[in-house]
mmCIF file of C-alpha atoms in Angstrom:
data_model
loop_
_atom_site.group_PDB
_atom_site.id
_atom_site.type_symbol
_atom_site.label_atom_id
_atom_site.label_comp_id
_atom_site.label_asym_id
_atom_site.label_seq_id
_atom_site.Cartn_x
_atom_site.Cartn_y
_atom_site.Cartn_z
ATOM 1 C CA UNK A 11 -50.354 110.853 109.998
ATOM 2 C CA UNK A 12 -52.716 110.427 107.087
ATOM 3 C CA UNK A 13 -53.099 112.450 104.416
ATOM 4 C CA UNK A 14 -56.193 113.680 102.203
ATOM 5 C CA UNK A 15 -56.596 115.959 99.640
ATOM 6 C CA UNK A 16 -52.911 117.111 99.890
ATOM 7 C CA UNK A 17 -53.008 117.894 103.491
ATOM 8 C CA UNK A 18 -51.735 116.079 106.927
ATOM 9 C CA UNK A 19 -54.404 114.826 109.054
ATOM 10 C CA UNK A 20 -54.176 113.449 112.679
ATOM 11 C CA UNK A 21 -55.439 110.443 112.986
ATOM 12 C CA UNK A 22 -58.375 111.864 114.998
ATOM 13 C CA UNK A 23 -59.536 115.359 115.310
ATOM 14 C CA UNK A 24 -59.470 116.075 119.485
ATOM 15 C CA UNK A 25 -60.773 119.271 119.056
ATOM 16 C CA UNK A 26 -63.634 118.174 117.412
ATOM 17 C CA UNK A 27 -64.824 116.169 120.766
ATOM 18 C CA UNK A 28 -63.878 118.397 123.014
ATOM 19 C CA UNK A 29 -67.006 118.489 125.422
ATOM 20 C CA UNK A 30 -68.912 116.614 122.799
ATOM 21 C CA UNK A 31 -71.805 114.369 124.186
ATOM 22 C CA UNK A 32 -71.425 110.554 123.375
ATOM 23 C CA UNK A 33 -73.300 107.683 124.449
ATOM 24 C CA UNK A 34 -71.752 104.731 123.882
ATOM 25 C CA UNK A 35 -72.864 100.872 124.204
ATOM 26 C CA UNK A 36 -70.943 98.663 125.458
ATOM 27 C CA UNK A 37 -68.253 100.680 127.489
ATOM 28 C CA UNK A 38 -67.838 97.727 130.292
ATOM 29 C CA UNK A 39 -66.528 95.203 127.250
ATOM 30 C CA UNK A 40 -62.554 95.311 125.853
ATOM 31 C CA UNK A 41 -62.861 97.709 122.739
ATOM 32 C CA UNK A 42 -65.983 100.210 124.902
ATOM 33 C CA UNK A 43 -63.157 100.452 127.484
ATOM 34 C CA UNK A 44 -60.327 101.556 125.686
ATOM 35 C CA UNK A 45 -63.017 104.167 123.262
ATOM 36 C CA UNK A 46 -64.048 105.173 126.932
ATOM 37 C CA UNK A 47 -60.846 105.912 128.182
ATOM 38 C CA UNK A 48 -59.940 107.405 124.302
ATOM 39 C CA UNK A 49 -63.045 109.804 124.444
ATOM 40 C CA UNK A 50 -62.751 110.980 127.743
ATOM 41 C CA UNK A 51 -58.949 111.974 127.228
ATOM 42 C CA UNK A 52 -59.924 113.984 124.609
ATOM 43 C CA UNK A 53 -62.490 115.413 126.754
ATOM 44 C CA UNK A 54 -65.760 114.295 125.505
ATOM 45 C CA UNK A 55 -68.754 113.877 127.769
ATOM 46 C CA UNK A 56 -68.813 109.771 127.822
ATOM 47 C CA UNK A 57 -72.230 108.337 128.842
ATOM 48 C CA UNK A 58 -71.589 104.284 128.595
ATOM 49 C CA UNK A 59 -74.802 101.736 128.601
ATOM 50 C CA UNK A 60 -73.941 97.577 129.066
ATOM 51 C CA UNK A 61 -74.172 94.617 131.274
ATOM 52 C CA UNK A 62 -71.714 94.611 134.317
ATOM 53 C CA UNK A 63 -68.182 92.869 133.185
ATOM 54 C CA UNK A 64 -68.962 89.111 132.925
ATOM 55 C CA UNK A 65 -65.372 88.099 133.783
ATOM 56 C CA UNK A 66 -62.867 89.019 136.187
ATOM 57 C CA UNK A 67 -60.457 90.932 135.539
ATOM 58 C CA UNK A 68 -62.328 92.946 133.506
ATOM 59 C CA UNK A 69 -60.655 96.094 131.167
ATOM 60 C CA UNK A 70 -63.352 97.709 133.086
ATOM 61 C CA UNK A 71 -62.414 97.585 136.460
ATOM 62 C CA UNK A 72 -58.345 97.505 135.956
ATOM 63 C CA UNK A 73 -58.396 100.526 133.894
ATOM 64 C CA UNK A 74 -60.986 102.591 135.745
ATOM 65 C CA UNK A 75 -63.188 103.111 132.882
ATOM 66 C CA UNK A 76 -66.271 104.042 135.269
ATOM 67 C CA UNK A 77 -64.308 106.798 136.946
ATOM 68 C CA UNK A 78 -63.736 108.673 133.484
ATOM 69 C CA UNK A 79 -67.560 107.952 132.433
ATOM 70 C CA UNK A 80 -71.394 108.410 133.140
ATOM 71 C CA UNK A 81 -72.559 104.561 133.700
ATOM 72 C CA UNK A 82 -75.869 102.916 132.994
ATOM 73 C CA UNK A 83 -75.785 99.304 134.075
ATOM 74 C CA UNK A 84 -78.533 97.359 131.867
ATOM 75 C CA UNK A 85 -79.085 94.978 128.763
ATOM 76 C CA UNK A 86 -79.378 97.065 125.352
ATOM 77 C CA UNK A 87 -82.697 94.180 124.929
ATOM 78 C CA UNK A 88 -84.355 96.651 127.113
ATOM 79 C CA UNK A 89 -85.618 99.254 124.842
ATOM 80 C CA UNK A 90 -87.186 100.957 127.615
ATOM 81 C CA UNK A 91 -84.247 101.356 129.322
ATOM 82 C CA UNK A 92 -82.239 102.195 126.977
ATOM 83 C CA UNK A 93 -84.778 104.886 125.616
ATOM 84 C CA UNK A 94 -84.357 106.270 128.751
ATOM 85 C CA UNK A 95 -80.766 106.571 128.870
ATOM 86 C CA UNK A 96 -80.207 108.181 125.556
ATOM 87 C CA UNK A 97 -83.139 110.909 125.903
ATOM 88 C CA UNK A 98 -80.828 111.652 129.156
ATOM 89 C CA UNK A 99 -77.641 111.680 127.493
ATOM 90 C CA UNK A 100 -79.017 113.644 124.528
ATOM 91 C CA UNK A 101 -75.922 112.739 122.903
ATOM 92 C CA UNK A 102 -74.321 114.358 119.805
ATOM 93 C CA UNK A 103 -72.695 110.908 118.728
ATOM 94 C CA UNK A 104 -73.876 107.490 119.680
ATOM 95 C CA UNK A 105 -71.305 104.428 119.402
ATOM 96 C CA UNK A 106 -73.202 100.778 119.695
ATOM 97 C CA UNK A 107 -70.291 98.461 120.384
ATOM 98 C CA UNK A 108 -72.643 96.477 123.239
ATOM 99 C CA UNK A 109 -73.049 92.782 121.685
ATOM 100 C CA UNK A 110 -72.745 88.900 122.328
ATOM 101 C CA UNK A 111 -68.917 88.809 120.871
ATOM 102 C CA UNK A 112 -67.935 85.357 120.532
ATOM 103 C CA UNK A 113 -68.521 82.674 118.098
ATOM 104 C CA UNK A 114 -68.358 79.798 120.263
ATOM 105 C CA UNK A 115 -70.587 80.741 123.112
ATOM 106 C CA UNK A 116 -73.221 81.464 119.896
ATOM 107 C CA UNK A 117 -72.993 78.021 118.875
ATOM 108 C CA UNK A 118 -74.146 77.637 122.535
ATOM 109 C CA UNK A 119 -76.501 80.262 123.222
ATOM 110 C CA UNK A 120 -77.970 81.144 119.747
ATOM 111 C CA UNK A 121 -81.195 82.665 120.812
ATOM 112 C CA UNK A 122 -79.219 85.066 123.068
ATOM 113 C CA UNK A 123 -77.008 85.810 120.362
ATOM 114 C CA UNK A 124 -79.820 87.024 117.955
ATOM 115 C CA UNK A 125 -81.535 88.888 120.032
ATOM 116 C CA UNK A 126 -78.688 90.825 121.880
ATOM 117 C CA UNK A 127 -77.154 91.701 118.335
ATOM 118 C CA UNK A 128 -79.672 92.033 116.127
ATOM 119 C CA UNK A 129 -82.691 93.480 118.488
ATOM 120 C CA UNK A 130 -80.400 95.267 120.805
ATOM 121 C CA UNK A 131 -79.065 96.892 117.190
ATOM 122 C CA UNK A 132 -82.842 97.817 116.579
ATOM 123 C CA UNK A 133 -83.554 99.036 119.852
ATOM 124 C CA UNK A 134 -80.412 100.970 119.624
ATOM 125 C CA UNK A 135 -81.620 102.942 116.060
ATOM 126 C CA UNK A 136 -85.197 103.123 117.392
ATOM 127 C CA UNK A 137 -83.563 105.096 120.439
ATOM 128 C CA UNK A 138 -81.128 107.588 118.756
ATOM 129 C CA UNK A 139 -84.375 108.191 115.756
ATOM 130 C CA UNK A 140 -86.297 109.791 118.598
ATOM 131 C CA UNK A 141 -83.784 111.463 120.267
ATOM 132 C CA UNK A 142 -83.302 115.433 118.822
ATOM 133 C CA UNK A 143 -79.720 116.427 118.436
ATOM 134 C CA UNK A 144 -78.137 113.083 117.636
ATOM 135 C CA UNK A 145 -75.655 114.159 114.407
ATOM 136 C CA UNK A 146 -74.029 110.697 113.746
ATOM 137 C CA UNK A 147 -74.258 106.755 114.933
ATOM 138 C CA UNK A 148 -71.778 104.534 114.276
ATOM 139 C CA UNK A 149 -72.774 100.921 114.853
ATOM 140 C CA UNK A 150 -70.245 98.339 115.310
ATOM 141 C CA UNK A 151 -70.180 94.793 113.318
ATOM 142 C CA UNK A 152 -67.482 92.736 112.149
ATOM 143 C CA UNK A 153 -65.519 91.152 109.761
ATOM 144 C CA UNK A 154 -67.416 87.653 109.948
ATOM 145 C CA UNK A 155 -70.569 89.341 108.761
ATOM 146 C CA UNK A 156 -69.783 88.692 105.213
ATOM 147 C CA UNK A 157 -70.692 85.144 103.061
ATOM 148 C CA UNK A 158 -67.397 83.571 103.479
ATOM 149 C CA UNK A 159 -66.715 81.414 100.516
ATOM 150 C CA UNK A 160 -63.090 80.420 101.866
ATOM 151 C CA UNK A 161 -61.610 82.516 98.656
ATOM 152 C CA UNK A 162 -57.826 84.252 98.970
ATOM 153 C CA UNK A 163 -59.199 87.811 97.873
ATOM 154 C CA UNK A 164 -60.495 90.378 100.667
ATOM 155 C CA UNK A 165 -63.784 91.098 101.273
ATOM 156 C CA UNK A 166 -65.268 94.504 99.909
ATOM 157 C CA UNK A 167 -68.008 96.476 102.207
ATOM 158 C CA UNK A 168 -70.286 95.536 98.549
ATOM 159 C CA UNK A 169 -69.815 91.681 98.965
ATOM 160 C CA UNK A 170 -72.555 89.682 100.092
ATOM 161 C CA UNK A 171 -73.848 89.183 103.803
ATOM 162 C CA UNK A 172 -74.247 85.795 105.474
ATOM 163 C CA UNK A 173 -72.493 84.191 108.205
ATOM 164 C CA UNK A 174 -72.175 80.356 108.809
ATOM 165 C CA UNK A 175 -72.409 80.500 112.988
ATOM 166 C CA UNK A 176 -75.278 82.131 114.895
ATOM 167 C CA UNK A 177 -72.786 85.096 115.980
ATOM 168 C CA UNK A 178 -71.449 85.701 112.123
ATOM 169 C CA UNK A 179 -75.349 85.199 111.114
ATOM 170 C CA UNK A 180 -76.744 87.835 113.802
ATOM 171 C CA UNK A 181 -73.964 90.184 112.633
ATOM 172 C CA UNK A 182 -74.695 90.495 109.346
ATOM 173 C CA UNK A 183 -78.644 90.905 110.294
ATOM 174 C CA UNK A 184 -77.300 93.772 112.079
ATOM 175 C CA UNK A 185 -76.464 94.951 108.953
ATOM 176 C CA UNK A 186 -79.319 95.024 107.438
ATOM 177 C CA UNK A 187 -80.884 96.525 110.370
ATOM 178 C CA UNK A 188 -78.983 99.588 110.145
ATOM 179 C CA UNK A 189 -79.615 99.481 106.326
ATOM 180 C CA UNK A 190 -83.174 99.419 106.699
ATOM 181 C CA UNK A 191 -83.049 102.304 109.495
ATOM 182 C CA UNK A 192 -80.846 104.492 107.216
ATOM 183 C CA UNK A 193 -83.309 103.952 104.108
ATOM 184 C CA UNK A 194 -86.633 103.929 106.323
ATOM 185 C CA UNK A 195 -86.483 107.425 108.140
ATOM 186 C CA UNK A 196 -84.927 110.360 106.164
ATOM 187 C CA UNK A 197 -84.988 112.613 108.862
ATOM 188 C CA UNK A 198 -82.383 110.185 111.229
ATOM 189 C CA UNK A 199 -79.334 110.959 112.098
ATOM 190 C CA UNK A 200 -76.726 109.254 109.249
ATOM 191 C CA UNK A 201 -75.668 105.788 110.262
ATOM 192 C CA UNK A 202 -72.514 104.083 109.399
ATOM 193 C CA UNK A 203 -71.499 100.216 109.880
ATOM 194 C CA UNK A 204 -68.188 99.663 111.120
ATOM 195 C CA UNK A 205 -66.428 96.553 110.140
ATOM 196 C CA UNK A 206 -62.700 95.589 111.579
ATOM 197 C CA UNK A 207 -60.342 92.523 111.759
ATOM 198 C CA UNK A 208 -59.323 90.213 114.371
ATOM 199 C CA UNK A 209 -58.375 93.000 117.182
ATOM 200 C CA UNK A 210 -56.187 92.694 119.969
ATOM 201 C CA UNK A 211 -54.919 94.617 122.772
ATOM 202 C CA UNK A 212 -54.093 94.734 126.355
ATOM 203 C CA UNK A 213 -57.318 94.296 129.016
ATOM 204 C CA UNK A 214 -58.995 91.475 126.680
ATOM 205 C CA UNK A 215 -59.089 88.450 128.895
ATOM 206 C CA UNK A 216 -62.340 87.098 127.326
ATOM 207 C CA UNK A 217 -62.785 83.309 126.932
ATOM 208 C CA UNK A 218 -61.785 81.158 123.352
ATOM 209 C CA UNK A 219 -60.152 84.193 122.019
ATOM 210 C CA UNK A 220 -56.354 83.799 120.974
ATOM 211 C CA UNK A 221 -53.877 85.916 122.673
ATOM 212 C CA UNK A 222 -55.287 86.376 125.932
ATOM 213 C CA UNK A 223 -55.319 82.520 126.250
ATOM 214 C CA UNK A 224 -51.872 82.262 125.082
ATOM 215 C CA UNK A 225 -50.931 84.930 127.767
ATOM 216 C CA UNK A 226 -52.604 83.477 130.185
ATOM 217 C CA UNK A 227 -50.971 79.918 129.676
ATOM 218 C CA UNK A 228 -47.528 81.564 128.886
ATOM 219 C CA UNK A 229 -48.277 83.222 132.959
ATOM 220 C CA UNK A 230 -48.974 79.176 134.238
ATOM 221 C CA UNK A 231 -46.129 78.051 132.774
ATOM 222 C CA UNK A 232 -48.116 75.483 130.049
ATOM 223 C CA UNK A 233 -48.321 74.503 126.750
ATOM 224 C CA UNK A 234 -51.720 76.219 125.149
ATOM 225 C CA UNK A 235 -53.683 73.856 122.931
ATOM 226 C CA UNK A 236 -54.727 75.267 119.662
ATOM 227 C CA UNK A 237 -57.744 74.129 117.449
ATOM 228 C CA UNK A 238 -57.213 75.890 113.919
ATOM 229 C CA UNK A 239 -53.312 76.854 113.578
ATOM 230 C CA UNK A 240 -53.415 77.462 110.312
ATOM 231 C CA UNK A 241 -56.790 79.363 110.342
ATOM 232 C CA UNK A 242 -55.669 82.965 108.687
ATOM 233 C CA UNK A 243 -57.174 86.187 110.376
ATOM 234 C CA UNK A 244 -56.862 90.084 109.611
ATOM 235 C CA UNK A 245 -55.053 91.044 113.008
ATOM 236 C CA UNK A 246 -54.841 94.359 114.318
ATOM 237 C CA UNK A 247 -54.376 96.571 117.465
ATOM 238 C CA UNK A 248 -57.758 97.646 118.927
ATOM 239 C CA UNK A 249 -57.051 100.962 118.676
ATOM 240 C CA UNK A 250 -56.387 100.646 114.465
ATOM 241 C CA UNK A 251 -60.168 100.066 114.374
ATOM 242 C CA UNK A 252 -60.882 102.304 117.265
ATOM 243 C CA UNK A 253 -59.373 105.315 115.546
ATOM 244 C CA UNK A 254 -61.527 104.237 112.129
ATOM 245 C CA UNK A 255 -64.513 104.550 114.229
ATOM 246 C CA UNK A 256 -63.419 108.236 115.670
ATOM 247 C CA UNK A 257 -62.226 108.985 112.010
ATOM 248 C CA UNK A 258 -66.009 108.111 110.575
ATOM 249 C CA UNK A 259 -68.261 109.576 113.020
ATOM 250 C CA UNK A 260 -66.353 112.734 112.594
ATOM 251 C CA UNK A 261 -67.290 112.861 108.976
ATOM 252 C CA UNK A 262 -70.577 111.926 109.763
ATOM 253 C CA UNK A 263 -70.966 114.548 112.167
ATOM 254 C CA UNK A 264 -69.877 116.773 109.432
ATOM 255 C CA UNK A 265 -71.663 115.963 106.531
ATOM 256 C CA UNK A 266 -69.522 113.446 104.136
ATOM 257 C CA UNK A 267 -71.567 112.762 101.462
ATOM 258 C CA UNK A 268 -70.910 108.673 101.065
ATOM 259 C CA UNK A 269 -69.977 108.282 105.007
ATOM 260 C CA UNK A 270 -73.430 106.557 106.047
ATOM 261 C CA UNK A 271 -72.379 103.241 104.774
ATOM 262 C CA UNK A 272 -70.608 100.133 105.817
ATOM 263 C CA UNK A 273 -67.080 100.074 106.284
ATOM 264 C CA UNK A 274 -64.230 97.995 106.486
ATOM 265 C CA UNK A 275 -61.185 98.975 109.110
ATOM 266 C CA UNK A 276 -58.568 95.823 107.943
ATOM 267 C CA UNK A 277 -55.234 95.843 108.551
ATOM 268 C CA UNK A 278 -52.452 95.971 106.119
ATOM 269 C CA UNK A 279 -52.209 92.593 104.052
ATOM 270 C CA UNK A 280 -48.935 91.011 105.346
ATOM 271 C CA UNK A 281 -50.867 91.251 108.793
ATOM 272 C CA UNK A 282 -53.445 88.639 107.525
ATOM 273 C CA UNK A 283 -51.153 85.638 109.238
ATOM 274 C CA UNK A 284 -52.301 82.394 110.338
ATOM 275 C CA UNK A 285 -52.902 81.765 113.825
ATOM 276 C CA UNK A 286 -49.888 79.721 114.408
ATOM 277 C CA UNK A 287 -47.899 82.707 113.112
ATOM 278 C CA UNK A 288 -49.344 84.710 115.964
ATOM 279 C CA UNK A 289 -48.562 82.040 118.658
ATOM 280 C CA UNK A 290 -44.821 81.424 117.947
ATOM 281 C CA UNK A 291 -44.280 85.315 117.914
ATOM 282 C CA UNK A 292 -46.189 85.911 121.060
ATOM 283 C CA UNK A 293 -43.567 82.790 122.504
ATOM 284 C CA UNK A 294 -41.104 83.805 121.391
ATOM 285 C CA UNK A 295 -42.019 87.315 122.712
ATOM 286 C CA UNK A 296 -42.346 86.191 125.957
ATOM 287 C CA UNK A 297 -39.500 84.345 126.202
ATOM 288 C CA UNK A 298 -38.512 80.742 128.149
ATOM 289 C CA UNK A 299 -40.515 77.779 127.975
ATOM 290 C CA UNK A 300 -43.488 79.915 126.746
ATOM 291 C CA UNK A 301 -45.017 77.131 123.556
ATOM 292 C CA UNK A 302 -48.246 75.921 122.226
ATOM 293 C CA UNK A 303 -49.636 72.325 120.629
ATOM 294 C CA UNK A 304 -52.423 71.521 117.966
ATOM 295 C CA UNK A 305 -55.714 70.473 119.516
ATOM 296 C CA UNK A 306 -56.422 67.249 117.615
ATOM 297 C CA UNK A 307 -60.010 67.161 119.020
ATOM 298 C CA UNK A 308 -63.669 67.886 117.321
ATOM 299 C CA UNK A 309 -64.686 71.643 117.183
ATOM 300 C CA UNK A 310 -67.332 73.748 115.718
ATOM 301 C CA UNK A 311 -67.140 75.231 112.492
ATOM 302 C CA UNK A 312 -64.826 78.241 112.006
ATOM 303 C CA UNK A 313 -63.869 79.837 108.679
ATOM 304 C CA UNK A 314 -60.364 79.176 107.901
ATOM 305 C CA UNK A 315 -59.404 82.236 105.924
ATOM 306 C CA UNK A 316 -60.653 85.745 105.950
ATOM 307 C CA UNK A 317 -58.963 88.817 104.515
ATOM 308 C CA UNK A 318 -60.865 92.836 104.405
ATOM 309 C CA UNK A 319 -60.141 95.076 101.491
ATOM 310 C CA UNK A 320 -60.112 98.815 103.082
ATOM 311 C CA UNK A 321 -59.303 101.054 100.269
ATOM 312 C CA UNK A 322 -62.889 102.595 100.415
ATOM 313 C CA UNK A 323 -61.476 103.926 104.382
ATOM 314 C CA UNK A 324 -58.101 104.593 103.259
ATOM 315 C CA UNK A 325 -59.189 106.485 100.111
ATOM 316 C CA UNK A 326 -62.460 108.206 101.211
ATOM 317 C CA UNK A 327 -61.147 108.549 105.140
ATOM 318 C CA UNK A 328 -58.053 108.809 105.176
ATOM 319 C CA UNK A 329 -57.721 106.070 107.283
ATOM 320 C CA UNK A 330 -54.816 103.488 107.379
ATOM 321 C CA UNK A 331 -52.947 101.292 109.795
ATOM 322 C CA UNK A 332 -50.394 102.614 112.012
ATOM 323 C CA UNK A 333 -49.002 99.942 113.560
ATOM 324 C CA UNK A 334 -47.456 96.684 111.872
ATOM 325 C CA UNK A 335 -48.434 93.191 113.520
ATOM 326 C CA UNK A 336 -45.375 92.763 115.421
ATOM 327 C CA UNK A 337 -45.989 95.848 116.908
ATOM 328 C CA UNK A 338 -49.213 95.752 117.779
ATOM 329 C CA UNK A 339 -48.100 92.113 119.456
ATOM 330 C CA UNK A 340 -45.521 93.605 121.365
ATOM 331 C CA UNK A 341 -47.937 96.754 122.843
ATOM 332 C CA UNK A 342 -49.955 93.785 124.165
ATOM 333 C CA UNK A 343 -47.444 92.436 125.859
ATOM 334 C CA UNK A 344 -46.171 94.889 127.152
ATOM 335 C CA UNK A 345 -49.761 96.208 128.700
ATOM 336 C CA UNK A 346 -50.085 92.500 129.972
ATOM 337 C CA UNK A 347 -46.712 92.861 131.779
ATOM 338 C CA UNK A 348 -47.583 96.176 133.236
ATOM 339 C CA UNK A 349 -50.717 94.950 135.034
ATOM 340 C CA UNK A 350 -48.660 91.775 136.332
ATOM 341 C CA UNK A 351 -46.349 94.563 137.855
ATOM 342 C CA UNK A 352 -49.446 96.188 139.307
ATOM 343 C CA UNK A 353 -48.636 99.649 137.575
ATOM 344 C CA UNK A 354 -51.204 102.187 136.727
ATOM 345 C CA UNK A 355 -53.790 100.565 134.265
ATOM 346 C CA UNK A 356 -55.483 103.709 133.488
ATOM 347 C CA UNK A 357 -52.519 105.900 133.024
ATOM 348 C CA UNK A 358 -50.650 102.777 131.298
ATOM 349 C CA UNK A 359 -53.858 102.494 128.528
ATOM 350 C CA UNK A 360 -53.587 106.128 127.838
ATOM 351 C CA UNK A 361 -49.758 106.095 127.378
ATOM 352 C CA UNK A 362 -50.037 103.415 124.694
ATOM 353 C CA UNK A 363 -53.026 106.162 123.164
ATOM 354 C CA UNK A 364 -50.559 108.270 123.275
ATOM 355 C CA UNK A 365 -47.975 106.259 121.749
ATOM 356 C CA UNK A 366 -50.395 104.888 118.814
ATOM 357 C CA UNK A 367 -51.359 108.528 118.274
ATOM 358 C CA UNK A 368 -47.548 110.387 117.615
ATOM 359 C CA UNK A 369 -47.437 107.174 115.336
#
């Protein structure tokens, strides 16, 4: 529980989206699918807009998002589209979590980068502007939006923007997007930015992202090579940010005075831990011959070092972490393990909802 002006808060208010109308971007992708599932528990009206699951499995498909949702399969670069499907949702809260989410395919595909994240973001505002009725938007970013100079100090929501890749670059344009959007049209609904750490969770199986490619060579039996172990991330359970989100739209929805801002959903500090941290506790969480080497070969450009300073969310929220690193590592596994068994995915995601909720 949290508490704020001298009372006990939930960490979300169900009541408060009880057959509330939300459209939300993104819900095929890892963090959509467990706000999907989330939303829809709590019995909110969940209309989801993305691109069909690009790998396979998918969070998607293993936890029966579409059955607990109202789908729209299309790219958020159509603005007709996408017009369309929020003047038929005529949602009370829009969530834009649909992006381009990894730094290494931008380096790649840089065009597609931009103009998924930073157009699909404007075609996203343009839609909920015209749309009566929407009270609150909530538009998902990251922690690699900001300039990062390499310092040891977090990052406050009033640092500068930049980004050295094409991914951390379209990001932060993103940003300024929503900025503009918030200071252009008075009469919009109030938009917040949304900025978290390194998340992680069961369902993620995307491609160059740390823990489900340690799982997935802990599974085969081989020794995972990785390029920057002593890189240092802000690591967290996708629901820690998830909950931030639910947290902020609420007080959007309700009128907060400073909520339509950017904010920063970190975890606590001893949970900024360098990568190889995170790989010997995953091995030794898994248990046998489960290990890892350095990749001694030529990579693009990451920043090694990257803290978040959330006291604006814990003081003006009420938000904090729930969960320390070790646990949020061990819920991981532990979902991972359950879908090797072949258990319920659906019911399993909820349980560990349930779990992160009671605290």
């Amino acid at each position: 529980m949290a508490e704020r002006g001298g009372a006990v808060e939930a960490v979300v208010n169900s009541a408060f989206w009880r057959g509330r109308k939300v459209f939300l971007t993104g819900h095929t992708g890892f963090k959509g699918g467990w706000l999907s599932l989330w939303l829809a528990d709590m019995g909110a009206e969940v209309h989801g807009y993305a691109l069909a699951p690009e790998q396979s499995p998918a969070l998607f498909d293993v936890a029966g998002v579409g059955v607990r949702t109202v789908g729209t399969l299309a790219d958020i670069r159509d603005a007709a589209a996408l017009a369309d499907a929020v003047r038929s949702c005529r949602p009370s809260i829009v969530f834009h979590l649909a992006a381009q989410p990894l730094v290494r395919h931008s380096y790649a595909d840089p065009l597609g980068t931009f103009s998924t994240n930073v157009m699909g973001t404007a075609n996203l505002l343009d839609a909920a502007r015209h749309c009566p009725g929407v009270e609150a938007v909530v538009a998902v970013t990251t922690d690699k939006c900001y300039e990062n100079h390499e310092w040891p100090w977090a990052y406050r929501e009033s640092d500068a923007l930049g980004g050295h890749d094409p991914y951390s670059s379209s990001k932060a344009c993103a940003e300024l997007v929503c900025a503009a959007y918030r200071r252009s049209y008075p009469g919009i609904a109030p938009i917040a930015t949304a900025r978290a750490g390194n998340v992680i969770g069961g369902g993620d199986w995307s491609a160059n992202r740390l823990v489900p490619d340690l799982l997935q060579a802990f599974s085969e039996s081989r020794s995972l090579a990785i390029r920057s172990p002593d890189a240092v991330r802000p690591w967290q359970h996708v629901l820690e940010s998830l909950a931030g989100y639910l947290r902020l739209a609420e007080r959007l929805a309700q009128g907060q005075e400073d909520a339509a801002s950017a904010w920063n959903f970190g975890p606590a500090d001893d949970s900024n831990r360098p990568v190889s941290w995170i790989a010997d506790t995953l091995a030794r969480q898994w248990g046998g011959d489960a290990r890892w080497h350095r990749d001694g070969g030529d990579h693009p450009h990451e920043a090694q070092t990257l803290r978040l300073d959330s006291a604006k969310s814990r003081q003006r929220l009420g938000w904090s972490p729930r969960w320390s690193l070790e646990q949020a590592l061990s819920a991981t596994l532990d979902w991972h393990r359950a879908w090797l068994r072949g258990e319920d995915m659906q019911a399993f995601t909820l349980k560990q909802i349930s779990a992160y909720t009671r605290g």
